[in-house]
Amino acid sequence: MAAVTVACALLASPDSAHAYRRGLASAVGGATIQEGHVAWLGLGYPSLGAGWGMAVHPVIDLLLHAEVIVGHPGQVDRFAVGGGGALAARFGLVRGRTSLALTVRAGGIAYGEGSGVAALIDIVSPSVDLSFRLSPRVSLHTGIAVPLQYVTEPAQLTGGFMGSAGLSARLTEGLALIASVAAGGTLWTAQGAATARLDVMVGLEYHFGGQGAD
């Protein structure tokens, strides 16, 4: 009983709570960076991209992402080539060994369509993201997103949903391997039909200027 009491007291202390968060923060998932910056590079489908994020508050991150696409982001069986970028704000709701955040994303992608160019504009796509630390070096991430987008050619609004799962694994003090897979569906208002969508990514991220990767 005494051991349990001591353990509970340690976990309740601010230092222990911070220790649980150390190593959990990532560009993916629901754990905010807390302080400093993070840069990442990811390869996958339908996009190849790089990003940079900064902590503007212990529970608020801004994440900027640029990408080149090799497939259509809203339809898994459709080929497209183009590029674009997005800005996301992540708001931490719960912080600890388990972390929860609300993320809001906006951006756009331009790609070839017929003999011209079309754009897919991410109006404001919210997601709820959850992270759980398994060990000092490995964390699991999951989330649910609701993409709300506008396509210029043919002109239509699209909605949808995506469920995601991923992990981050520290390789060195600041460097980590990140991987994620997200799948769901897109509802095309003009066609009145739904199509499958898929996003797979493997990459590296580096934390600097803070303690997010400790």
mmCIF file of N, CA and C in Angstrom, residues 22-23 137 170-176 205-208 210-214:
data_model
loop_
_atom_site.group_PDB
_atom_site.id
_atom_site.type_symbol
_atom_site.label_atom_id
_atom_site.label_comp_id
_atom_site.label_asym_id
_atom_site.label_seq_id
_atom_site.Cartn_x
_atom_site.Cartn_y
_atom_site.Cartn_z
ATOM 1 N N ARG A 22 7.562 14.316 -21.905
ATOM 2 C CA ARG A 22 8.827 14.419 -22.626
ATOM 3 C C ARG A 22 8.974 13.251 -23.588
ATOM 4 N N GLY A 23 9.249 13.557 -24.824
ATOM 5 C CA GLY A 23 9.381 12.538 -25.840
ATOM 6 C C GLY A 23 8.093 12.227 -26.567
ATOM 7 N N ARG A 137 10.801 6.108 -25.713
ATOM 8 C CA ARG A 137 11.154 6.394 -27.099
ATOM 9 C C ARG A 137 10.015 6.216 -28.102
ATOM 10 N N ARG A 170 11.817 7.756 -31.244
ATOM 11 C CA ARG A 170 13.049 8.530 -31.143
ATOM 12 C C ARG A 170 14.249 7.700 -31.557
ATOM 13 N N LEU A 171 15.079 8.287 -32.428
ATOM 14 C CA LEU A 171 16.319 7.644 -32.854
ATOM 15 C C LEU A 171 17.512 8.230 -32.113
ATOM 16 N N THR A 172 17.485 9.550 -31.886
ATOM 17 C CA THR A 172 18.497 10.256 -31.108
ATOM 18 C C THR A 172 17.775 11.259 -30.228
ATOM 19 N N GLU A 173 18.514 12.119 -29.569
ATOM 20 C CA GLU A 173 17.909 13.092 -28.658
ATOM 21 C C GLU A 173 16.883 13.968 -29.358
ATOM 22 N N GLY A 174 17.184 14.406 -30.576
ATOM 23 C CA GLY A 174 16.249 15.294 -31.263
ATOM 24 C C GLY A 174 15.576 14.705 -32.480
ATOM 25 N N LEU A 175 16.107 13.603 -33.009
ATOM 26 C CA LEU A 175 15.622 13.019 -34.253
ATOM 27 C C LEU A 175 14.669 11.858 -33.979
ATOM 28 N N ALA A 176 13.572 11.801 -34.744
ATOM 29 C CA ALA A 176 12.597 10.728 -34.561
ATOM 30 C C ALA A 176 12.076 10.252 -35.906
ATOM 31 N N GLU A 205 11.537 13.535 -38.331
ATOM 32 C CA GLU A 205 11.334 14.862 -37.778
ATOM 33 C C GLU A 205 12.452 15.180 -36.795
ATOM 34 N N TYR A 206 12.722 16.483 -36.665
ATOM 35 C CA TYR A 206 13.791 16.923 -35.757
ATOM 36 C C TYR A 206 13.299 18.071 -34.905
ATOM 37 N N HIS A 207 13.451 17.958 -33.602
ATOM 38 C CA HIS A 207 13.089 19.003 -32.659
ATOM 39 C C HIS A 207 14.322 19.842 -32.333
ATOM 40 N N PHE A 208 14.127 21.146 -32.250
ATOM 41 C CA PHE A 208 15.242 22.009 -31.847
ATOM 42 C C PHE A 208 14.698 23.244 -31.141
ATOM 43 N N GLY A 210 14.026 23.587 -27.961
ATOM 44 C CA GLY A 210 13.109 23.329 -26.863
ATOM 45 C C GLY A 210 13.313 21.945 -26.308
ATOM 46 N N GLN A 211 12.368 21.531 -25.444
ATOM 47 C CA GLN A 211 12.489 20.243 -24.777
ATOM 48 C C GLN A 211 11.487 19.220 -25.283
ATOM 49 N N GLY A 212 10.809 19.507 -26.418
ATOM 50 C CA GLY A 212 9.753 18.620 -26.885
ATOM 51 C C GLY A 212 10.229 17.224 -27.198
ATOM 52 N N ALA A 213 11.523 17.057 -27.553
ATOM 53 C CA ALA A 213 11.995 15.736 -27.949
ATOM 54 C C ALA A 213 12.811 15.054 -26.858
ATOM 55 N N ASP A 214 12.905 15.659 -25.680
ATOM 56 C CA ASP A 214 13.709 15.065 -24.611
ATOM 57 C C ASP A 214 13.045 13.836 -24.029
#
